[in-house]
CSV table of C-alpha atoms and ligand atoms in Angstrom, one decimal:
chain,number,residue,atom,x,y,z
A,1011,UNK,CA,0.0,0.0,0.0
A,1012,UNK,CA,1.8,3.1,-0.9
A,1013,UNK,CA,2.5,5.5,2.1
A,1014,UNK,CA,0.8,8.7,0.8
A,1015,UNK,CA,-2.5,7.5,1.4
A,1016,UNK,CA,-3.4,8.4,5.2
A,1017,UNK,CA,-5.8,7.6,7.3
A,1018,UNK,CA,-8.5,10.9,6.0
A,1019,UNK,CA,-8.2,9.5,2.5
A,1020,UNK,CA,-10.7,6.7,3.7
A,1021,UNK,CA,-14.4,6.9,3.7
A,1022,UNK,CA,-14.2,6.0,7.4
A,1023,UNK,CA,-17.7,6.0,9.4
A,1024,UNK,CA,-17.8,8.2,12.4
A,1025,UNK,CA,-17.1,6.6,15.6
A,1026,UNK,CA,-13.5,4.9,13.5
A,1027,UNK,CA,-12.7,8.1,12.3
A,1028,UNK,CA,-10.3,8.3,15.2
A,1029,UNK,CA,-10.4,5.2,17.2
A,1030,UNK,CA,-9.1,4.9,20.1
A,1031,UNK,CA,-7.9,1.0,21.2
A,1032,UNK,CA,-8.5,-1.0,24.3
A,1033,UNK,CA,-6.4,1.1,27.1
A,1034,UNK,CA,-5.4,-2.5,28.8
A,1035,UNK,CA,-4.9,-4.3,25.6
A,1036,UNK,CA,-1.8,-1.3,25.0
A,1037,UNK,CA,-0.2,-2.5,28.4
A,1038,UNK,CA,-0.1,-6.5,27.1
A,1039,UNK,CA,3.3,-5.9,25.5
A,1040,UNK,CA,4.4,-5.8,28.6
A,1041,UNK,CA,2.8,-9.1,30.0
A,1042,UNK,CA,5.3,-11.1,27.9
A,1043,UNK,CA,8.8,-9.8,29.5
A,1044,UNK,CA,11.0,-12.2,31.1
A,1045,UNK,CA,10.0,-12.1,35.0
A,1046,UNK,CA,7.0,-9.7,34.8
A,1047,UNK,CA,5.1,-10.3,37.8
A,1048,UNK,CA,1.3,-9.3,35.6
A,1049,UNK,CA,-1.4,-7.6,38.2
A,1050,UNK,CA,-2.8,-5.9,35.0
A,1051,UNK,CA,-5.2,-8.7,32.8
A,1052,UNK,CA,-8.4,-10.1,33.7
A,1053,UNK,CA,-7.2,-13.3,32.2
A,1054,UNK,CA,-8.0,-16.7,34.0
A,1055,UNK,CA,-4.8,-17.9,35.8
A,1056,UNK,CA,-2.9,-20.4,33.4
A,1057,UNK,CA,-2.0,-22.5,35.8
A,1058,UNK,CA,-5.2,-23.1,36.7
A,1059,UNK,CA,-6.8,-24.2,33.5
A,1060,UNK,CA,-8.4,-28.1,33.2
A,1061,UNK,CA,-6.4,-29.5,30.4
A,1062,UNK,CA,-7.2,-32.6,30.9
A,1063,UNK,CA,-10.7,-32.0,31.5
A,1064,UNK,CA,-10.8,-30.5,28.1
A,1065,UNK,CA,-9.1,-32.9,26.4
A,1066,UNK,CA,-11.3,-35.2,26.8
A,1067,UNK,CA,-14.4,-33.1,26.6
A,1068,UNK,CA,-12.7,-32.1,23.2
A,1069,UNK,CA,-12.2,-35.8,22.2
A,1070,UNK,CA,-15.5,-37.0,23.2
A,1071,UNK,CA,-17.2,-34.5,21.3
A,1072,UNK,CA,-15.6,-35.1,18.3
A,1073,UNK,CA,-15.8,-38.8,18.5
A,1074,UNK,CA,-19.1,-38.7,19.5
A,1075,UNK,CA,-20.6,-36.2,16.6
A,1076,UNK,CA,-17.8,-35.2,14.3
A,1077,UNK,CA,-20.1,-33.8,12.1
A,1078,UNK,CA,-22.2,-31.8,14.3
A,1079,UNK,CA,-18.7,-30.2,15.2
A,1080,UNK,CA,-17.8,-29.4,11.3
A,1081,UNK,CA,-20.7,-28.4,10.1
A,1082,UNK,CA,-22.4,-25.1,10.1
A,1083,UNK,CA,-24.8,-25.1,13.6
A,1084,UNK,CA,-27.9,-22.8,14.5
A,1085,UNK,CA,-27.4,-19.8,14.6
A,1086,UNK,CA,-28.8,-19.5,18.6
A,1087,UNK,CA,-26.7,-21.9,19.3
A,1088,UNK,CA,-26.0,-25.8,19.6
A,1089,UNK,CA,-29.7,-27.3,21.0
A,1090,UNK,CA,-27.9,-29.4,23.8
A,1091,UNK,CA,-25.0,-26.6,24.9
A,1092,UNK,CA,-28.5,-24.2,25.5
A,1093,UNK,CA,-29.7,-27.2,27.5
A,1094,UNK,CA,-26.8,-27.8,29.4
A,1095,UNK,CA,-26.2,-23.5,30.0
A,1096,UNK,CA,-30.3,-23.5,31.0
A,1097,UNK,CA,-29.2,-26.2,33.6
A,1098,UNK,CA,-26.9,-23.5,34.7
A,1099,UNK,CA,-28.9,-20.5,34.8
A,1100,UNK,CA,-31.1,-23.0,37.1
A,1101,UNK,CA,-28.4,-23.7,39.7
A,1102,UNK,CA,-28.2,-19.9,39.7
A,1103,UNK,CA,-31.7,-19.6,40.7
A,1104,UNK,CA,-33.0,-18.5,37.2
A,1105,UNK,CA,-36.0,-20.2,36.2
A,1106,UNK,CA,-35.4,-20.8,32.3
A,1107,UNK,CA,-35.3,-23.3,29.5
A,1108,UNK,CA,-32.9,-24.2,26.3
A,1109,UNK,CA,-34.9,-21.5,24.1
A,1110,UNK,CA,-34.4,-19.0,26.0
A,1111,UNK,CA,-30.3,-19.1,25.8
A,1112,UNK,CA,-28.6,-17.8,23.1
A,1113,UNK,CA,-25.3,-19.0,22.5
A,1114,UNK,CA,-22.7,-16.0,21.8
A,1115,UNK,CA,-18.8,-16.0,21.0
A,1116,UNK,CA,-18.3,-14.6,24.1
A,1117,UNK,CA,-20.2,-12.5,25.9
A,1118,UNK,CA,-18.8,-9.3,24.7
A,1119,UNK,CA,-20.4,-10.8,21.5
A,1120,UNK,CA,-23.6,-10.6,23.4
A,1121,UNK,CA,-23.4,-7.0,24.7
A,1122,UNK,CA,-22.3,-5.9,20.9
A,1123,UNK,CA,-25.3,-7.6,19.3
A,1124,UNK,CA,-27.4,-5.9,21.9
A,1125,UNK,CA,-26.5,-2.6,21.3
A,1126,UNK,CA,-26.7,-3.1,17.1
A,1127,UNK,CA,-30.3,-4.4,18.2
A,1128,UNK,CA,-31.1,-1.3,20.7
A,1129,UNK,CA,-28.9,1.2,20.0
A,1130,UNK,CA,-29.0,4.4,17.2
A,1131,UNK,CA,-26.5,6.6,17.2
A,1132,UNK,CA,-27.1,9.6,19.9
A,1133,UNK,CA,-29.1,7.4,22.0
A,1134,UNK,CA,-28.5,7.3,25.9
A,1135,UNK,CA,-27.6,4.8,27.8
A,1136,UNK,CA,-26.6,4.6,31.4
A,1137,UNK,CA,-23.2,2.4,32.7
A,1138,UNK,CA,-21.9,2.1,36.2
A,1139,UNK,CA,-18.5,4.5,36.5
A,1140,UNK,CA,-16.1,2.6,37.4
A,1141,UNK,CA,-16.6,0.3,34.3
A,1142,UNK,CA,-15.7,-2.3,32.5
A,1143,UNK,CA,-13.6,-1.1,29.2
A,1144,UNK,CA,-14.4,-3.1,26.5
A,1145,UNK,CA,-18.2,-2.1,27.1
A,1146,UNK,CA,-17.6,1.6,26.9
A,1147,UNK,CA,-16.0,1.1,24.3
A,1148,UNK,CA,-18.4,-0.7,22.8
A,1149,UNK,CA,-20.8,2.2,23.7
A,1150,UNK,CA,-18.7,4.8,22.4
A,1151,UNK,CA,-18.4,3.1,18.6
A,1152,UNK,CA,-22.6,2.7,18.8
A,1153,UNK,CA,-22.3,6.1,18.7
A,1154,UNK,CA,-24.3,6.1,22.3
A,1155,UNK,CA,-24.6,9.2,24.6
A,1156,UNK,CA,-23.1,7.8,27.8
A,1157,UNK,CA,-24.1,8.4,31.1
A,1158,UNK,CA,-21.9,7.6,33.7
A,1159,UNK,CA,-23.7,6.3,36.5
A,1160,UNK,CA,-22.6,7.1,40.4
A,1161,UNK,CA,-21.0,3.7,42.2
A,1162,UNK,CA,-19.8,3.7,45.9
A,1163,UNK,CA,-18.3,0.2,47.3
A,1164,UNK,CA,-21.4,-1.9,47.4
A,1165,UNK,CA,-22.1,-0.8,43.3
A,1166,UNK,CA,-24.8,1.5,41.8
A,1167,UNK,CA,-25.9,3.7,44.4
A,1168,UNK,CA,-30.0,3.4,43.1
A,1169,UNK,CA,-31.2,6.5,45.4
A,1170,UNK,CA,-28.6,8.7,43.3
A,1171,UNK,CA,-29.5,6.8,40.3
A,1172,UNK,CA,-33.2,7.8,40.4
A,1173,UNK,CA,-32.2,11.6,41.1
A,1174,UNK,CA,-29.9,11.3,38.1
A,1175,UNK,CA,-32.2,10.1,35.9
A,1176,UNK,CA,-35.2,12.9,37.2
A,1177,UNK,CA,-32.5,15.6,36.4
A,1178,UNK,CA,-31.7,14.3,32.6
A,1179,UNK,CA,-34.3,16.3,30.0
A,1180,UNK,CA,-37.2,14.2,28.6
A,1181,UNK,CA,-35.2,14.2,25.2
A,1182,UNK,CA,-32.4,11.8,26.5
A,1183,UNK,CA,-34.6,9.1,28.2
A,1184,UNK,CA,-31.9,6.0,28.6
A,1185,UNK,CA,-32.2,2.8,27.0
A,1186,UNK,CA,-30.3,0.8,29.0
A,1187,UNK,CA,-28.3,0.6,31.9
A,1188,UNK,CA,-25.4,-1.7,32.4
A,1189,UNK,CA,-23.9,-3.1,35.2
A,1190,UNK,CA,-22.0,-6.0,36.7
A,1191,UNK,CA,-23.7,-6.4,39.8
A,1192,UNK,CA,-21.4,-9.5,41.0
A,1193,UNK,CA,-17.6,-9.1,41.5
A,1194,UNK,CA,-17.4,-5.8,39.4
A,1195,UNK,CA,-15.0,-5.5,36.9
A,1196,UNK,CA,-13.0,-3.1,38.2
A,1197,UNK,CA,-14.5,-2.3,41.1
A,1198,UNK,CA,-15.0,-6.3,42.8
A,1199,UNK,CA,-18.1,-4.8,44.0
A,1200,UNK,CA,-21.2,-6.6,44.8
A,1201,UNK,CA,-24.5,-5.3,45.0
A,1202,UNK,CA,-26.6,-5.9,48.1
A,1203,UNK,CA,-30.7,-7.5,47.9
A,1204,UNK,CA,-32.0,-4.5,48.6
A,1205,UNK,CA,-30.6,-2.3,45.9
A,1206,UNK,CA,-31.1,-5.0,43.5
A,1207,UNK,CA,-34.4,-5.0,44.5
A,1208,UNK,CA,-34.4,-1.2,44.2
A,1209,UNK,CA,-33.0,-1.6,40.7
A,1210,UNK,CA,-35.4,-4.1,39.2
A,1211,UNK,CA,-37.9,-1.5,40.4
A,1212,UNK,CA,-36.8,1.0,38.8
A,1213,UNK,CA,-35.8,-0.6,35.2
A,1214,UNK,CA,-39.6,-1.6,35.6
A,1215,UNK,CA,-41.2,1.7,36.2
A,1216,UNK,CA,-39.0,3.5,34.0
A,1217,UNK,CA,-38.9,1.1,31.5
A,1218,UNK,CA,-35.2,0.6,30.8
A,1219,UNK,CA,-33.2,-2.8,29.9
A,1220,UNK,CA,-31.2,-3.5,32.4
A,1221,UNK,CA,-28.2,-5.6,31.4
A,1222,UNK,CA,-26.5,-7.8,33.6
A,1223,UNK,CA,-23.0,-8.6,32.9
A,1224,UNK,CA,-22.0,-11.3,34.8
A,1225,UNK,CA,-19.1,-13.7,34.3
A,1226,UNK,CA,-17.6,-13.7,37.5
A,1227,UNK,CA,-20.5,-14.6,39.9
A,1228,UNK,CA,-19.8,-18.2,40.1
A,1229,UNK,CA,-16.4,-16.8,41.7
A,1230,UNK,CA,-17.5,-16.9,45.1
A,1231,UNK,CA,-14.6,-17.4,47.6
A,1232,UNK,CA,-16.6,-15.6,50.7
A,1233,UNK,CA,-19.6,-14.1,52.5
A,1234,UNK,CA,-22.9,-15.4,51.4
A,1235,UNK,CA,-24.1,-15.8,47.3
A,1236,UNK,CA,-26.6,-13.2,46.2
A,1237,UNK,CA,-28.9,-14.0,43.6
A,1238,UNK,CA,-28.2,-12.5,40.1
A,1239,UNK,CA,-30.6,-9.4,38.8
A,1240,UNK,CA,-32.9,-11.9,37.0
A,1241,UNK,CA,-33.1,-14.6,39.5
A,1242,UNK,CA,-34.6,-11.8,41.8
A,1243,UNK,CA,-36.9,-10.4,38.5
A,1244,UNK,CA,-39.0,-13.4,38.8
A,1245,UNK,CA,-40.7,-11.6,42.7
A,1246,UNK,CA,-40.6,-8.1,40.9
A,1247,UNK,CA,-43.7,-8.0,39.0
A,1248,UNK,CA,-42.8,-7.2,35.2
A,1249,UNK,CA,-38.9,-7.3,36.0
A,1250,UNK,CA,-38.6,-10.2,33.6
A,1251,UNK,CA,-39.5,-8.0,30.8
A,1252,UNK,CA,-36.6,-5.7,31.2
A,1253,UNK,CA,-33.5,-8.1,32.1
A,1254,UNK,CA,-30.7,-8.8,29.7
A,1255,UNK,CA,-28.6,-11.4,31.0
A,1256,UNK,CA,-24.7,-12.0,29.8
A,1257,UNK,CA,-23.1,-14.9,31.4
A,1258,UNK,CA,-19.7,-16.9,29.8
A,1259,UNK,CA,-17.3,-19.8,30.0
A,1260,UNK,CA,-14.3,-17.4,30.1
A,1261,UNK,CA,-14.0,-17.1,33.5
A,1262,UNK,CA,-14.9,-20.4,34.6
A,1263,UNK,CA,-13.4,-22.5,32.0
A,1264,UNK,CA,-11.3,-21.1,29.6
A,1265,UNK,CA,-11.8,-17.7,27.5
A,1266,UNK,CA,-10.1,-19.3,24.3
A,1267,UNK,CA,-13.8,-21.5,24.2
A,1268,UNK,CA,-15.2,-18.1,23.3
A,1269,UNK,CA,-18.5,-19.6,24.4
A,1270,UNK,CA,-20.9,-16.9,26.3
A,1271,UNK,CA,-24.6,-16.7,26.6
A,1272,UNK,CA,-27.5,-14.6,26.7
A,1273,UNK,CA,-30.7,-14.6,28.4
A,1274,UNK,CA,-33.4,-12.0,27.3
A,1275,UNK,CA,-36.9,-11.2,26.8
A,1276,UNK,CA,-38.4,-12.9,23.6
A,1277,UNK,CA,-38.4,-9.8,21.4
A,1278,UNK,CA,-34.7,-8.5,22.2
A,1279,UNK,CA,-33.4,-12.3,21.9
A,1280,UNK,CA,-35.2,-12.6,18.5
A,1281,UNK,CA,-33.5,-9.4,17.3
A,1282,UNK,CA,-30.3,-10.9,18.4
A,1283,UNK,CA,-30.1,-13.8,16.8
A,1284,UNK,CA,-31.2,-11.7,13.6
A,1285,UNK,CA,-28.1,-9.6,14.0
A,1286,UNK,CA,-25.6,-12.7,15.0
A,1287,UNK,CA,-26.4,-13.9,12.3
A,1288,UNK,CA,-24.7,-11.4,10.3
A,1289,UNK,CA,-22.1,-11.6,12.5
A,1290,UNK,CA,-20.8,-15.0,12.6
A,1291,UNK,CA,-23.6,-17.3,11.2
A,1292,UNK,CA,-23.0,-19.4,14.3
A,1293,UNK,CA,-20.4,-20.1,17.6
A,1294,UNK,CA,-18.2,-22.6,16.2
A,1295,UNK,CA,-19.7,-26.0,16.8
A,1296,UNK,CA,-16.4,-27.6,17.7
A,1297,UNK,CA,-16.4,-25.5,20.4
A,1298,UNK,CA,-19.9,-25.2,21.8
A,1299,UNK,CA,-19.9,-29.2,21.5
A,1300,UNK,CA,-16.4,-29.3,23.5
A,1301,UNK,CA,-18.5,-26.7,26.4
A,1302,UNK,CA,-21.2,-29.3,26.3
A,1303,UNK,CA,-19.4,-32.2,27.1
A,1304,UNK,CA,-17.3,-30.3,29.7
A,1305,UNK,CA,-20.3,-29.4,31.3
A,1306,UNK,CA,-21.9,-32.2,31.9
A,1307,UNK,CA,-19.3,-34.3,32.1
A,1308,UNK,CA,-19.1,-33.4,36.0
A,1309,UNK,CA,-15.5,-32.2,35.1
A,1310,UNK,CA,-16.5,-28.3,35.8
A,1311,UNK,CA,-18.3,-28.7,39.2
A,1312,UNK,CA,-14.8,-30.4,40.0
A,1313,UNK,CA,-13.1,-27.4,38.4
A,1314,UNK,CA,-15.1,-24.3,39.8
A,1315,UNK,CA,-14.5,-25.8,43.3
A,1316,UNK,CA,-11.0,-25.8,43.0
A,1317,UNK,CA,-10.3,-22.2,41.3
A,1318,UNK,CA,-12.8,-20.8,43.7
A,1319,UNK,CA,-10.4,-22.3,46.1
A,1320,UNK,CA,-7.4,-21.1,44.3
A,1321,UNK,CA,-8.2,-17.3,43.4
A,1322,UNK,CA,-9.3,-17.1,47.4
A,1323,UNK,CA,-5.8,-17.9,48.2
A,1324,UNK,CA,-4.6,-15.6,46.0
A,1325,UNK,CA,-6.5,-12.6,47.1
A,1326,UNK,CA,-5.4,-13.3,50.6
A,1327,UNK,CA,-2.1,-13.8,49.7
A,1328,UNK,CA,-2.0,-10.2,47.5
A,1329,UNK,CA,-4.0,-8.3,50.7
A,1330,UNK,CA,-1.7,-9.4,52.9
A,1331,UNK,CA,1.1,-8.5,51.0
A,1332,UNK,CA,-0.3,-5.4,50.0
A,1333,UNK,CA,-0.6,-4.0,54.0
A,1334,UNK,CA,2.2,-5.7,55.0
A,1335,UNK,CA,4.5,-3.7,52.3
A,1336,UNK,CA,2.4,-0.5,51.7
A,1337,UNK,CA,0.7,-0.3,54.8
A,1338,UNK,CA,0.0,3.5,54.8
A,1339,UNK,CA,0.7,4.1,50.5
A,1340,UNK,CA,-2.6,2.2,48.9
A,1341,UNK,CA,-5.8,1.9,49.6
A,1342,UNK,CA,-7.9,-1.2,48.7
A,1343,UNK,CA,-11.1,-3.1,48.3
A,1344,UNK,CA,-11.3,-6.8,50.1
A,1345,UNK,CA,-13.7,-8.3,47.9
A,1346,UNK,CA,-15.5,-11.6,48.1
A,1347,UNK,CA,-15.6,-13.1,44.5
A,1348,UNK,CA,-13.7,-12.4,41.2
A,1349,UNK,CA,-10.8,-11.6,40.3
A,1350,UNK,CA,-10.0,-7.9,41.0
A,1351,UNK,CA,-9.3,-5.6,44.2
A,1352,UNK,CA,-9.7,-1.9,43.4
A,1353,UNK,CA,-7.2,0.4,45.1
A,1354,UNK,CA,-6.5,4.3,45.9
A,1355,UNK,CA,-2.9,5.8,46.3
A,1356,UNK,CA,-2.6,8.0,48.9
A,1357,UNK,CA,-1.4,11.3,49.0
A,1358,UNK,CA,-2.9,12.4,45.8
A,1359,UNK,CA,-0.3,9.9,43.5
A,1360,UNK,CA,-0.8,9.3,39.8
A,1361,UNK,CA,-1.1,5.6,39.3
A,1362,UNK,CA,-0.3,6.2,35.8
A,1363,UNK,CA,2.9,7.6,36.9
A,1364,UNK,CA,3.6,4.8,39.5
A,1365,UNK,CA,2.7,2.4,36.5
A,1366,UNK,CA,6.1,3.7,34.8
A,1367,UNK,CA,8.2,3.1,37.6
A,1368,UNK,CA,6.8,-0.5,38.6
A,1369,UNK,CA,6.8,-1.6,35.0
A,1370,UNK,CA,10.8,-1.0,35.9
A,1371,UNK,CA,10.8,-3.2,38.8
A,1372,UNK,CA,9.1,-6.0,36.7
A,1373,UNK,CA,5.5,-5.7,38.0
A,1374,UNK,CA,2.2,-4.4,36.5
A,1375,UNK,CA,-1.4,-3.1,37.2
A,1376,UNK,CA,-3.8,-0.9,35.5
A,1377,UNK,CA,-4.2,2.6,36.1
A,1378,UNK,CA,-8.0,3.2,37.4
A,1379,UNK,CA,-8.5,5.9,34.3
A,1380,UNK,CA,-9.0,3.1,31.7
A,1381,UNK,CA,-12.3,2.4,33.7
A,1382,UNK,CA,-13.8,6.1,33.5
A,1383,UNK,CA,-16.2,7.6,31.3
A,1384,UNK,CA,-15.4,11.0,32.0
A,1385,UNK,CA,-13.2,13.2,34.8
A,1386,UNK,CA,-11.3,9.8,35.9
A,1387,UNK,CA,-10.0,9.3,39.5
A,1388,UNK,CA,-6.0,9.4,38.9
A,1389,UNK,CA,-5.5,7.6,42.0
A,1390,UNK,CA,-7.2,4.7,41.7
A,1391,UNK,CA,-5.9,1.4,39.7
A,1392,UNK,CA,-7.0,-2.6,39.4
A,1393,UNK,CA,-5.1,-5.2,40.6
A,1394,UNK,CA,-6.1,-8.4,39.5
A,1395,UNK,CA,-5.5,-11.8,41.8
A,1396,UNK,CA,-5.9,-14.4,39.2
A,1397,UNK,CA,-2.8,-14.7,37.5
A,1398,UNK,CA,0.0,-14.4,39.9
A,1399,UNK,CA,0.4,-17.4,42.5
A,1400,UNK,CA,1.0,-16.9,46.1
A,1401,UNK,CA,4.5,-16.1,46.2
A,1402,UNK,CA,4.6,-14.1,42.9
A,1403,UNK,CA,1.6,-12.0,44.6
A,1404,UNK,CA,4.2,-11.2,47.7
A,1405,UNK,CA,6.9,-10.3,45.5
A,1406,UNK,CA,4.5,-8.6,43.1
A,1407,UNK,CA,3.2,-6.6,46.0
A,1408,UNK,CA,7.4,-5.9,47.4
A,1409,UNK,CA,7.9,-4.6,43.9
A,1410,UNK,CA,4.8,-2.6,43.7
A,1411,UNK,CA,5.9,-1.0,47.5
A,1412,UNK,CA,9.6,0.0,45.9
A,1413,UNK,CA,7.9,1.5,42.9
A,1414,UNK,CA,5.6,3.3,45.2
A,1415,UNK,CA,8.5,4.6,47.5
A,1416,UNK,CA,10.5,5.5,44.3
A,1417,UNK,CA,7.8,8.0,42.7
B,1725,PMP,N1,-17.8,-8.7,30.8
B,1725,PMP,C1,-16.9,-8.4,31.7
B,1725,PMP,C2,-17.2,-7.6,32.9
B,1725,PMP,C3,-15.6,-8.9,31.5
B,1725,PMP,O1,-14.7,-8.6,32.5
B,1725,PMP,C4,-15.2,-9.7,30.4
B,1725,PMP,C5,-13.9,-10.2,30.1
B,1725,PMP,N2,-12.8,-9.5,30.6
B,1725,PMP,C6,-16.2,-9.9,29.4
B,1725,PMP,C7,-17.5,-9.4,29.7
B,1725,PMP,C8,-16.0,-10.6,28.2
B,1725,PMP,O2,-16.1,-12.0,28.3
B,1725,PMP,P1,-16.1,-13.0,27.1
B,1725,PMP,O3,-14.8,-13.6,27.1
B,1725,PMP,O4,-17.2,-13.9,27.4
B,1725,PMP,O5,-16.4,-12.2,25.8
């Protein structure tokens, strides 16, 4: 391609014009460096992962149907996969059969089809602030109007919420709100009964879809389970009506499956599978056959058991370390599921500039400004537990203190 032609000579649609990329994805290049102790990705620890468990699952699939795996499959998804992820939406209390699933690539799949399905340029939609990245990102190449929504350390604070949403002018009525309500991403934040309660409420009376994100709920290492949003819809009359769901294997299996699921109202999961399958015709079959046989294999009962076990060490593990080196220099969250504490430097200290200095000592984290819609908190950054093992999170945690002390 010859050089002259820049970027403006392209008929690029707006929200590409000038794109910007995943702020965490930019740090990866880091990830890969000899001795890197990695607080920065959301990844699934890979030390953790059941490769035996899905070897076989992969083996038995293939043997059992080989052409089921190779040939094109439904566009909702494999028929026994949405039995066998209905099975699981009913151990977390949610009342719901194989037509109701929809099979994604991913749940970020999901959330993307959702908002082609919802979502016209300049329309407004509400999202919890701290957020997830990849779904304001998502929002911000729909074109959406965002509206960052107040959190505190239990999640969306719903009393503010309503206020907001009395002060925006009739003209900008929201859509949708999302939210991880269980083990935020970044935040590890759970939302209490009440204010999901509170929440279903109000998505009812104001009519908005309320999407769910929730791929870490299953993550549960303390305290005691809370239902999800739509599990708690079914005693709010009308609730079910206005409940997206997003759950997905990445967390709890393996990401590389790219297997995710959605559960939504009739009309909204029609629409869906309309716009998937424009997408990608279908999940791959190879794989969704694999997550079928993994799941009811008993294997991943096994599994979940023993990561839960694993990531609670390893959240001990970095919180000790963390107060033991830094006792009066960060801040943090203790949270009781997922995969990521949310911390505050103290004395008004740039994580982005501590970032610089610990990526010298060989150890990462994100800065909390990849999670903001608009005026970010510099201060704040995500640590995530699930990669490092017990004794990397101590010397992750010694390096992070020297970084601190250096800036
Ligand atoms: N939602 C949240 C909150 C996430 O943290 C992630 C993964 N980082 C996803 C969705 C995407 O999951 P999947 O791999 O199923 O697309």
């Amino acid at each position: 391609m010859s050089p002259a032609v820049e970027d403006e000579a392209y008929p690029f649609a707006a929200p590409f014009r000038a794109p910007q990329g995943s702020p965490i994805r930019e740090l990866f290049k880091y990830v890969g460096r000899p001795g890197m102790i990695s607080f920065a990705g959301g990844y699934p620890s890979k030390d953790l992962f059941d490769r035996e468990g899905i070897a076989q699952a992969l083996d038995a699939a293939y043997r059992s149907d080989p052409i089921a795996c190779l040939q094109y499959g439904d566009t909702a998804g494999a028929p026994l996969l949405r039995r066998s992820l209905a099975q699981l939406m009913a151990a977390r209390g949610v009342d719901c059969c194989a037509e109701d699933v929809v099979v994604t690539t991913g749940s970020q799949q999901g959330f993307d089809l959702l908002l082609r399905t919802l979502i016209a340029p300049g329309d407004t939609v509400l999202i919890e602030e701290p957020a997830y990245p990849a779904a304001i990102q998502a929002l911000r190449l729909a074109g959406a109007h965002i509206v960052a929504v107040r959190t505190d350390i239990d999640g969306i604070d719903v009393d503010a919420l309503a206020a907001q949403l009395d002060a925006l002018p009739a003209a900008s009525k929201p859509k949708l709100l999302y939210t991880v309500p269980t083990f935020a991403n970044p935040t590890g934040a759970t939302l209490p009964q009440a204010r999901r309660e509170a929440l279903l409420r109000l998505a009812v009376a104001r009519r908005i879809v309320l999407v769910e994100d929730d791929p870490y709920g299953e993550l549960r290492f303390s305290g005691t389970a809370v239902p999800p949003l739509l599990a708690m819809a079914e005693a709010c009359p009308g609730a079910r009506d206005w409940v997206v769901y997003f759950g997905s294997l990445s967390k709890i299996v393996a990401p590389g499956l790219r297997i995710g699921w959605t559960v939504a109202p009739a009309p909204i999961a029609r629409r869906m599978i309309v716009a998937k399958q424009t997408s990608d015709l279908c999940t791959a079959p190879l794989s969704q056959e694999t997550a079928r046989h993994y799941l009811d294999s008993g294997a991943f009962e096994v599994h979940l058991r023993s990561i839960v076990g694993a990531y609670r060490s390893r959240c001990d593990a970095l919180l000790k370390a963390l107060a033991h080196f830094a006792p009066h220099d960060i801040e943090f969250s203790a949270p009781a599921g997922g995969m990521f504490v949310w911390a505050r430097l103290t004395g008004g200290r740039d994580a982005g500039e501590v970032l610089k200095r610990a990526i010298e000592q060989n150890v990462m984290f994100v800065p909390g400004v990849a999670f903001f819609v608009r005026e970010p908190d510099p201060s704040t950054l995500r640590l995530s537990f699930a990669a490092p093992g017990e004794a990397e999170a101590f010397e992750g945690a010694r390096r992070l203190a020297l970084a601190l002390a250096q800036h």
